[in-house]
PDB file of C-alpha atoms and ligand atoms in Angstrom:
ATOM      1  CA  MET A  20      71.655 111.849 171.119  1.00  0.00           C
ATOM      2  CA  SER A  21      73.906 113.207 173.812  1.00  0.00           C
ATOM      3  CA  ARG A  22      72.751 113.640 177.396  1.00  0.00           C
ATOM      4  CA  PHE A  23      72.201 117.372 176.905  1.00  0.00           C
ATOM      5  CA  PRO A  24      70.988 119.468 173.951  1.00  0.00           C
ATOM      6  CA  VAL A  25      72.309 122.205 171.672  1.00  0.00           C
ATOM      7  CA  ARG A  26      70.287 125.427 171.692  1.00  0.00           C
ATOM      8  CA  ARG A  27      70.595 128.502 169.555  1.00  0.00           C
ATOM      9  CA  PRO A  28      68.794 131.319 171.304  1.00  0.00           C
ATOM     10  CA  GLU A  29      68.485 134.602 169.462  1.00  0.00           C
ATOM     11  CA  PHE A  30      69.698 137.763 171.151  1.00  0.00           C
ATOM     12  CA  ASP A  31      69.353 141.436 170.450  1.00  0.00           C
ATOM     13  CA  PHE A  32      72.322 143.241 171.944  1.00  0.00           C
ATOM     14  CA  SER A  33      71.732 146.548 170.171  1.00  0.00           C
ATOM     15  CA  GLY A  34      70.567 148.203 173.391  1.00  0.00           C
ATOM     16  CA  VAL A  35      73.487 146.915 175.489  1.00  0.00           C
ATOM     17  CA  ARG A  36      74.433 149.346 178.248  1.00  0.00           C
ATOM     18  CA  LEU A  37      77.953 150.501 178.848  1.00  0.00           C
ATOM     19  CA  PHE A  38      77.718 149.598 182.537  1.00  0.00           C
ATOM     20  CA  PHE A  39      75.706 146.475 181.894  1.00  0.00           C
ATOM     21  CA  TYR A  40      76.276 144.984 185.316  1.00  0.00           C
ATOM     22  CA  ASP A  41      74.577 146.883 188.117  1.00  0.00           C
ATOM     23  CA  ASP A  42      75.308 150.265 186.480  1.00  0.00           C
ATOM     24  CA  ASN A  43      78.767 149.823 187.934  1.00  0.00           C
ATOM     25  CA  ALA A  44      82.076 150.360 186.127  1.00  0.00           C
ATOM     26  CA  LEU A  45      84.235 147.863 188.037  1.00  0.00           C
ATOM     27  CA  ALA A  46      81.647 145.057 188.119  1.00  0.00           C
ATOM     28  CA  SER A  47      80.909 145.640 184.419  1.00  0.00           C
ATOM     29  CA  ALA A  48      84.620 145.629 183.598  1.00  0.00           C
ATOM     30  CA  PHE A  49      84.946 142.275 185.380  1.00  0.00           C
ATOM     31  CA  TRP A  50      82.196 140.738 183.224  1.00  0.00           C
ATOM     32  CA  ALA A  51      83.375 142.461 180.048  1.00  0.00           C
ATOM     33  CA  VAL A  52      86.884 141.036 180.499  1.00  0.00           C
ATOM     34  CA  LEU A  53      85.484 137.556 181.203  1.00  0.00           C
ATOM     35  CA  GLN A  54      83.355 137.845 178.082  1.00  0.00           C
ATOM     36  CA  ALA A  55      86.392 138.906 176.060  1.00  0.00           C
ATOM     37  CA  LEU A  56      88.147 135.775 177.328  1.00  0.00           C
ATOM     38  CA  PHE A  57      85.376 133.417 176.235  1.00  0.00           C
ATOM     39  CA  PRO A  58      85.592 133.293 172.411  1.00  0.00           C
ATOM     40  CA  ASP A  59      89.226 132.162 172.214  1.00  0.00           C
ATOM     41  CA  GLY A  60      89.078 130.358 175.547  1.00  0.00           C
ATOM     42  CA  GLU A  61      86.185 128.221 174.326  1.00  0.00           C
ATOM     43  CA  ARG A  62      88.091 127.485 171.116  1.00  0.00           C
ATOM     44  CA  PHE A  63      91.106 126.363 173.150  1.00  0.00           C
ATOM     45  CA  PHE A  64      88.891 123.968 175.164  1.00  0.00           C
ATOM     46  CA  ILE A  65      87.289 122.568 172.010  1.00  0.00           C
ATOM     47  CA  ARG A  66      90.700 121.840 170.487  1.00  0.00           C
ATOM     48  CA  ALA A  67      92.019 120.275 173.704  1.00  0.00           C
ATOM     49  CA  VAL A  68      89.095 117.826 173.875  1.00  0.00           C
ATOM     50  CA  ARG A  69      89.210 117.145 170.137  1.00  0.00           C
ATOM     51  CA  ASP A  70      92.918 116.277 170.294  1.00  0.00           C
ATOM     52  CA  CYS A  71      92.374 113.612 172.964  1.00  0.00           C
ATOM     53  CA  ARG A  72      88.980 112.142 172.045  1.00  0.00           C
ATOM     54  CA  LYS A  73      90.470 109.279 170.037  1.00  0.00           C
ATOM     55  CA  ARG A  74      91.531 107.703 173.329  1.00  0.00           C
ATOM     56  CA  ILE A  75      87.884 107.408 174.416  1.00  0.00           C
ATOM     57  CA  ASP A  76      85.909 104.211 173.672  1.00  0.00           C
ATOM     58  CA  ASP A  77      82.669 105.102 175.459  1.00  0.00           C
ATOM     59  CA  PRO A  78      80.087 105.894 172.702  1.00  0.00           C
ATOM     60  CA  GLU A  79      77.925 107.925 175.122  1.00  0.00           C
ATOM     61  CA  LEU A  80      80.858 110.135 176.028  1.00  0.00           C
ATOM     62  CA  GLN A  81      81.723 110.536 172.336  1.00  0.00           C
ATOM     63  CA  LYS A  82      78.223 111.887 171.687  1.00  0.00           C
ATOM     64  CA  ASP A  83      78.535 114.245 174.653  1.00  0.00           C
ATOM     65  CA  ILE A  84      81.831 115.499 173.211  1.00  0.00           C
ATOM     66  CA  ASP A  85      80.074 116.485 169.969  1.00  0.00           C
ATOM     67  CA  THR A  86      77.431 118.449 171.863  1.00  0.00           C
ATOM     68  CA  PHE A  87      80.050 119.950 174.197  1.00  0.00           C
ATOM     69  CA  MET A  88      81.859 121.325 171.153  1.00  0.00           C
ATOM     70  CA  GLU A  89      78.702 122.740 169.609  1.00  0.00           C
ATOM     71  CA  GLN A  90      77.591 124.361 172.855  1.00  0.00           C
ATOM     72  CA  LYS A  91      80.998 125.937 173.289  1.00  0.00           C
ATOM     73  CA  ALA A  92      81.212 127.187 169.719  1.00  0.00           C
ATOM     74  CA  ASN A  93      77.797 128.842 170.210  1.00  0.00           C
ATOM     75  CA  HIS A  94      78.902 130.460 173.481  1.00  0.00           C
ATOM     76  CA  GLY A  95      82.031 131.845 171.861  1.00  0.00           C
ATOM     77  CA  ARG A  96      80.002 133.294 168.992  1.00  0.00           C
ATOM     78  CA  ALA A  97      77.370 134.909 171.247  1.00  0.00           C
ATOM     79  CA  HIS A  98      79.978 136.519 173.503  1.00  0.00           C
ATOM     80  CA  ARG A  99      81.941 137.790 170.527  1.00  0.00           C
ATOM     81  CA  GLU A 100      78.720 139.326 169.249  1.00  0.00           C
ATOM     82  CA  VAL A 101      77.918 141.163 172.491  1.00  0.00           C
ATOM     83  CA  ASN A 102      81.524 142.354 172.746  1.00  0.00           C
ATOM     84  CA  ALA A 103      81.458 143.644 169.171  1.00  0.00           C
ATOM     85  CA  MET A 104      78.178 145.420 169.871  1.00  0.00           C
ATOM     86  CA  ALA A 105      79.516 147.004 173.087  1.00  0.00           C
ATOM     87  CA  GLN A 106      82.538 148.190 171.140  1.00  0.00           C
ATOM     88  CA  GLU A 107      80.403 149.564 168.319  1.00  0.00           C
ATOM     89  CA  VAL A 108      77.841 151.314 170.524  1.00  0.00           C
ATOM     90  CA  HIS A 109      80.126 152.562 173.287  1.00  0.00           C
ATOM     91  CA  GLY A 110      83.531 152.625 171.633  1.00  0.00           C
ATOM     92  CA  ILE A 111      85.194 150.542 174.340  1.00  0.00           C
ATOM     93  CA  ASP A 112      87.986 148.386 173.067  1.00  0.00           C
ATOM     94  CA  LEU A 113      87.253 144.743 173.876  1.00  0.00           C
ATOM     95  CA  LYS A 114      88.719 143.367 170.638  1.00  0.00           C
ATOM     96  CA  SER A 115      92.241 143.961 171.918  1.00  0.00           C
ATOM     97  CA  ILE A 116      91.493 141.850 175.018  1.00  0.00           C
ATOM     98  CA  GLU A 117      90.170 139.114 172.717  1.00  0.00           C
ATOM     99  CA  ARG A 118      93.389 139.357 170.689  1.00  0.00           C
ATOM    100  CA  ARG A 119      95.585 139.060 173.761  1.00  0.00           C
ATOM    101  CA  THR A 120      93.537 136.041 174.890  1.00  0.00           C
ATOM    102  CA  ALA A 121      94.175 134.421 171.507  1.00  0.00           C
ATOM    103  CA  ARG A 122      97.892 135.039 171.920  1.00  0.00           C
ATOM    104  CA  ILE A 123      97.992 133.469 175.384  1.00  0.00           C
ATOM    105  CA  MET A 124      95.991 130.448 174.190  1.00  0.00           C
ATOM    106  CA  ALA A 125      98.389 130.068 171.226  1.00  0.00           C
ATOM    107  CA  LEU A 126     101.309 130.126 173.663  1.00  0.00           C
ATOM    108  CA  PHE A 127      99.667 127.400 175.793  1.00  0.00           C
ATOM    109  CA  GLU A 128      99.182 125.336 172.654  1.00  0.00           C
ATOM    110  CA  ARG A 129     102.821 125.720 171.684  1.00  0.00           C
ATOM    111  CA  ILE A 130     104.321 124.752 175.013  1.00  0.00           C
ATOM    112  CA  HIS A 131     101.881 122.111 176.294  1.00  0.00           C
ATOM    113  CA  THR A 132     101.078 118.527 175.334  1.00  0.00           C
ATOM    114  CA  PRO A 133      97.496 117.617 174.414  1.00  0.00           C
ATOM    115  CA  MET A 134      97.024 115.971 177.835  1.00  0.00           C
ATOM    116  CA  GLN A 135      98.267 119.073 179.634  1.00  0.00           C
ATOM    117  CA  ARG A 136      95.873 121.226 177.616  1.00  0.00           C
ATOM    118  CA  LEU A 137      93.066 118.818 178.440  1.00  0.00           C
ATOM    119  CA  ALA A 138      93.965 119.066 182.140  1.00  0.00           C
ATOM    120  CA  MET A 139      93.743 122.862 181.860  1.00  0.00           C
ATOM    121  CA  THR A 140      90.385 122.507 180.151  1.00  0.00           C
ATOM    122  CA  ALA A 141      89.025 120.242 182.895  1.00  0.00           C
ATOM    123  CA  GLY A 142      90.154 122.826 185.471  1.00  0.00           C
ATOM    124  CA  ALA A 143      88.671 125.759 183.560  1.00  0.00           C
ATOM    125  CA  GLU A 144      85.412 123.863 183.157  1.00  0.00           C
ATOM    126  CA  HIS A 145      85.240 123.422 186.898  1.00  0.00           C
ATOM    127  CA  PHE A 146      85.659 127.181 187.235  1.00  0.00           C
ATOM    128  CA  THR A 147      82.827 127.919 184.783  1.00  0.00           C
ATOM    129  CA  ALA A 148      80.562 125.286 186.375  1.00  0.00           C
ATOM    130  CA  THR A 149      81.240 126.813 189.805  1.00  0.00           C
ATOM    131  CA  VAL A 150      80.513 130.351 188.596  1.00  0.00           C
ATOM    132  CA  ALA A 151      77.357 128.987 186.927  1.00  0.00           C
ATOM    133  CA  ARG A 152      76.252 127.373 190.185  1.00  0.00           C
ATOM    134  CA  PHE A 153      76.734 130.678 191.972  1.00  0.00           C
ATOM    135  CA  LEU A 154      74.629 132.507 189.367  1.00  0.00           C
ATOM    136  CA  LEU A 155      71.816 129.959 189.493  1.00  0.00           C
ATOM    137  CA  ARG A 156      71.729 130.015 193.271  1.00  0.00           C
ATOM    138  CA  HIS A 157      71.852 133.798 193.589  1.00  0.00           C
ATOM    139  CA  PRO A 158      69.064 135.383 191.546  1.00  0.00           C
ATOM    140  CA  GLU A 159      69.744 138.667 193.356  1.00  0.00           C
ATOM    141  CA  TYR A 160      73.235 138.704 191.822  1.00  0.00           C
ATOM    142  CA  LEU A 161      71.908 137.698 188.410  1.00  0.00           C
ATOM    143  CA  ALA A 162      69.430 140.574 188.569  1.00  0.00           C
ATOM    144  CA  GLY A 163      72.447 142.908 188.323  1.00  0.00           C
ATOM    145  CA  PHE A 164      72.426 142.183 184.585  1.00  0.00           C
ATOM    146  CA  ARG A 165      69.778 144.784 183.852  1.00  0.00           C
ATOM    147  CA  ASP A 166      69.388 144.216 180.092  1.00  0.00           C
ATOM    148  CA  PRO A 167      67.059 141.251 179.598  1.00  0.00           C
ATOM    149  CA  ASP A 168      69.166 139.880 176.743  1.00  0.00           C
ATOM    150  CA  ALA A 169      72.441 140.240 178.639  1.00  0.00           C
ATOM    151  CA  ARG A 170      70.828 138.324 181.513  1.00  0.00           C
ATOM    152  CA  ARG A 171      69.459 135.673 179.146  1.00  0.00           C
ATOM    153  CA  LEU A 172      72.908 135.256 177.586  1.00  0.00           C
ATOM    154  CA  VAL A 173      74.478 134.684 180.984  1.00  0.00           C
ATOM    155  CA  MET A 174      71.733 132.266 182.104  1.00  0.00           C
ATOM    156  CA  TRP A 175      71.877 130.269 178.871  1.00  0.00           C
ATOM    157  CA  HIS A 176      75.644 130.003 179.126  1.00  0.00           C
ATOM    158  CA  ALA A 177      75.477 129.137 182.838  1.00  0.00           C
ATOM    159  CA  ILE A 178      72.980 126.317 182.351  1.00  0.00           C
ATOM    160  CA  GLU A 179      74.988 124.802 179.512  1.00  0.00           C
ATOM    161  CA  GLU A 180      78.178 125.038 181.577  1.00  0.00           C
ATOM    162  CA  ARG A 181      76.332 122.983 184.188  1.00  0.00           C
ATOM    163  CA  GLU A 182      75.136 120.465 181.588  1.00  0.00           C
ATOM    164  CA  HIS A 183      78.526 119.729 180.046  1.00  0.00           C
ATOM    165  CA  ARG A 184      80.624 120.227 183.185  1.00  0.00           C
ATOM    166  CA  ALA A 185      81.838 116.608 183.347  1.00  0.00           C
ATOM    167  CA  VAL A 186      82.773 116.125 179.678  1.00  0.00           C
ATOM    168  CA  ALA A 187      86.355 117.448 179.665  1.00  0.00           C
ATOM    169  CA  PHE A 188      86.998 115.832 183.061  1.00  0.00           C
ATOM    170  CA  ASP A 189      85.709 112.432 181.888  1.00  0.00           C
ATOM    171  CA  VAL A 190      87.770 112.615 178.699  1.00  0.00           C
ATOM    172  CA  TYR A 191      90.808 113.546 180.799  1.00  0.00           C
ATOM    173  CA  ARG A 192      90.265 110.635 183.145  1.00  0.00           C
ATOM    174  CA  GLY A 193      89.364 108.210 180.343  1.00  0.00           C
ATOM    175  CA  ALA A 194      92.558 109.180 178.516  1.00  0.00           C
ATOM    176  CA  GLY A 195      94.618 108.298 181.611  1.00  0.00           C
ATOM    177  CA  GLY A 196      95.123 111.796 183.091  1.00  0.00           C
ATOM    178  CA  THR A 197      96.628 111.844 186.581  1.00  0.00           C
ATOM    179  CA  TYR A 198      95.629 113.767 189.697  1.00  0.00           C
ATOM    180  CA  TRP A 199      98.958 115.588 189.879  1.00  0.00           C
ATOM    181  CA  MET A 200      98.899 116.815 186.342  1.00  0.00           C
ATOM    182  CA  ARG A 201      95.438 118.297 186.700  1.00  0.00           C
ATOM    183  CA  ALA A 202      96.305 119.934 190.035  1.00  0.00           C
ATOM    184  CA  VAL A 203      99.566 121.418 188.722  1.00  0.00           C
ATOM    185  CA  MET A 204      98.025 122.579 185.440  1.00  0.00           C
ATOM    186  CA  TRP A 205      95.228 124.303 187.333  1.00  0.00           C
ATOM    187  CA  LEU A 206      97.735 126.219 189.444  1.00  0.00           C
ATOM    188  CA  TRP A 207      99.856 127.082 186.418  1.00  0.00           C
ATOM    189  CA  MET A 208      96.845 128.354 184.503  1.00  0.00           C
ATOM    190  CA  ALA A 209      95.705 130.433 187.475  1.00  0.00           C
ATOM    191  CA  ALA A 210      99.224 131.825 187.942  1.00  0.00           C
ATOM    192  CA  VAL A 211      99.264 133.047 184.325  1.00  0.00           C
ATOM    193  CA  LEU A 212      95.674 134.190 183.961  1.00  0.00           C
ATOM    194  CA  ALA A 213      94.848 135.753 187.343  1.00  0.00           C
ATOM    195  CA  PRO A 214      97.441 138.577 187.264  1.00  0.00           C
ATOM    196  CA  TRP A 215      96.769 139.306 183.602  1.00  0.00           C
ATOM    197  CA  LEU A 216      92.979 139.371 184.055  1.00  0.00           C
ATOM    198  CA  THR A 217      93.344 141.617 187.097  1.00  0.00           C
ATOM    199  CA  PHE A 218      95.434 143.995 185.006  1.00  0.00           C
ATOM    200  CA  GLU A 219      92.837 144.003 182.206  1.00  0.00           C
ATOM    201  CA  ILE A 220      89.978 144.612 184.654  1.00  0.00           C
ATOM    202  CA  VAL A 221      91.782 147.486 186.377  1.00  0.00           C
ATOM    203  CA  ARG A 222      92.722 149.047 183.049  1.00  0.00           C
ATOM    204  CA  LEU A 223      89.207 148.779 181.637  1.00  0.00           C
ATOM    205  CA  THR A 224      87.736 150.164 184.875  1.00  0.00           C
ATOM    206  CA  ALA A 225      90.089 153.149 184.569  1.00  0.00           C
ATOM    207  CA  ARG A 226      89.052 153.698 180.933  1.00  0.00           C
ATOM    208  CA  LEU A 227      85.408 153.644 182.000  1.00  0.00           C
ATOM    209  CA  GLY A 228      86.148 156.323 184.576  1.00  0.00           C
ATOM    210  CA  GLY A 229      85.461 153.846 187.371  1.00  0.00           C
ATOM    211  CA  PHE A 230      88.077 155.312 189.691  1.00  0.00           C
ATOM    212  CA  ASP A 231      86.387 158.715 189.804  1.00  0.00           C
ATOM    213  CA  ASP A 232      83.423 157.617 191.894  1.00  0.00           C
ATOM    214  CA  ARG A 233      84.717 156.117 195.140  1.00  0.00           C
ATOM    215  CA  ALA A 234      81.340 154.915 196.412  1.00  0.00           C
ATOM    216  CA  ALA A 235      80.629 153.081 193.154  1.00  0.00           C
ATOM    217  CA  LEU A 236      84.136 151.632 193.210  1.00  0.00           C
ATOM    218  CA  ARG A 237      83.567 150.272 196.721  1.00  0.00           C
ATOM    219  CA  ARG A 238      80.255 148.754 195.650  1.00  0.00           C
ATOM    220  CA  GLY A 239      81.872 147.116 192.626  1.00  0.00           C
ATOM    221  CA  TYR A 240      84.701 145.796 194.784  1.00  0.00           C
ATOM    222  CA  ALA A 241      82.211 144.337 197.264  1.00  0.00           C
ATOM    223  CA  SER A 242      80.377 142.560 194.438  1.00  0.00           C
ATOM    224  CA  LEU A 243      83.639 140.824 193.543  1.00  0.00           C
ATOM    225  CA  LEU A 244      85.693 140.416 196.689  1.00  0.00           C
ATOM    226  CA  GLY A 245      83.400 141.404 199.548  1.00  0.00           C
ATOM    227  CA  ARG A 246      81.974 138.827 201.937  1.00  0.00           C
ATOM    228  CA  LYS A 247      79.144 138.115 199.519  1.00  0.00           C
ATOM    229  CA  GLY A 248      81.211 138.818 196.397  1.00  0.00           C
ATOM    230  CA  ILE A 249      81.206 136.342 193.557  1.00  0.00           C
ATOM    231  CA  LEU A 250      84.928 135.550 193.799  1.00  0.00           C
ATOM    232  CA  MET A 251      84.687 134.853 197.523  1.00  0.00           C
ATOM    233  CA  LYS A 252      81.574 132.735 197.114  1.00  0.00           C
ATOM    234  CA  ILE A 253      83.102 130.439 194.511  1.00  0.00           C
ATOM    235  CA  GLY A 254      86.240 129.821 196.597  1.00  0.00           C
ATOM    236  CA  PRO A 255      85.037 126.706 198.459  1.00  0.00           C
ATOM    237  CA  GLY A 256      83.689 125.180 195.225  1.00  0.00           C
ATOM    238  CA  MET A 257      87.050 125.762 193.551  1.00  0.00           C
ATOM    239  CA  ARG A 258      88.909 124.059 196.392  1.00  0.00           C
ATOM    240  CA  ASP A 259      86.890 120.855 195.755  1.00  0.00           C
ATOM    241  CA  TYR A 260      88.847 120.427 192.551  1.00  0.00           C
ATOM    242  CA  PHE A 261      91.908 119.553 194.625  1.00  0.00           C
ATOM    243  CA  ARG A 262      90.280 116.542 196.231  1.00  0.00           C
ATOM    244  CA  ARG A 263      91.726 113.347 194.820  1.00  0.00           C
ATOM    245  CA  ASP A 264      88.264 111.815 194.443  1.00  0.00           C
ATOM    246  CA  PHE A 265      86.719 114.946 192.920  1.00  0.00           C
ATOM    247  CA  HIS A 266      84.191 114.517 190.115  1.00  0.00           C
ATOM    248  CA  PRO A 267      82.199 117.395 188.561  1.00  0.00           C
ATOM    249  CA  ASN A 268      78.937 115.483 188.979  1.00  0.00           C
ATOM    250  CA  ASP A 269      79.380 115.331 192.782  1.00  0.00           C
ATOM    251  CA  ASP A 270      77.721 118.729 192.780  1.00  0.00           C
ATOM    252  CA  ASP A 271      74.133 118.104 191.720  1.00  0.00           C
ATOM    253  CA  GLN A 272      71.996 121.195 191.132  1.00  0.00           C
ATOM    254  CA  SER A 273      69.649 119.554 188.642  1.00  0.00           C
ATOM    255  CA  ALA A 274      66.432 120.683 190.360  1.00  0.00           C
ATOM    256  CA  LEU A 275      67.591 124.299 190.276  1.00  0.00           C
ATOM    257  CA  GLU A 276      68.779 123.971 186.690  1.00  0.00           C
ATOM    258  CA  ALA A 277      65.349 122.612 185.693  1.00  0.00           C
ATOM    259  CA  GLU A 278      63.736 125.622 187.349  1.00  0.00           C
ATOM    260  CA  TRP A 279      65.882 128.034 185.333  1.00  0.00           C
ATOM    261  CA  ARG A 280      65.220 126.125 182.109  1.00  0.00           C
ATOM    262  CA  ARG A 281      61.510 126.576 182.729  1.00  0.00           C
ATOM    263  CA  GLU A 282      62.079 130.234 183.431  1.00  0.00           C
ATOM    264  CA  LEU A 283      63.829 130.581 180.074  1.00  0.00           C
ATOM    265  CA  GLY A 284      60.935 128.765 178.410  1.00  0.00           C
ATOM    266  CA  TRP A 285      62.866 125.663 177.346  1.00  0.00           C
ATOM    267  CA  ALA A 286      61.242 122.242 177.303  1.00  0.00           C
ATOM    268  CA  ASN A 287      64.585 120.694 178.287  1.00  0.00           C
TER     269      ASN A 287
HETATM  270 FE1  LIG B  22      80.840 127.969 177.538  1.00  0.00          FE
HETATM  271 FE1  LIG B  23      82.208 124.800 179.440  1.00  0.00          FE
END
């Protein structure tokens, strides 16, 4: 048994709204683009850990790796499902964003060594764990997901990102990964992904007519980059990654995570 479980919650996305976050085009475009990134992103992380796991002797960590992979495969599947449903119901094209993600991940796989890909994975996992911490600590933000199943999807994913947050990092460290490689790979990944994601978000917002309503646009912008916006709030947590003695488990939110598990009706 690993230190955290695999769950397969059932979702019904048939009623998914077009503006599923806060009835707001920009904020919904942000989450839709993130969700389009997940399926192939998660697959990239799984492969990166798989390619380096032979260097790990710790049997506990090996079991965690198995569960990490299963959790991630389930996340990828669920997000692909909600994206497909949003495309079917509302005719918005998210598949093409998924395809471009796959192409970028394939490029990373061609040009990087397994250890470099694992360093990227450890960095990306810190990002998801930091976003997850924000969501768990800010129920008022989470409430912006108005569809119960969209909210449940995000909470399930967030809790599991918290549970497996140290796996890729521990494999990286156990396999002899250095501080400099993980710092540089994080910056490289951000330099590639941030401009592209911004472009995708702006383009999708435009397609959703999000630039027509200035007040809504301002509200969406504030939810991302305002003083209380999600991207501003996760900044300090992201900077921790650049400490030499950083470890994902330094940030313990287990009491809060247990509260959310209860809320979702899970025994563990
Ligand atoms: Fe995930
Ligand atoms: Fe993860």
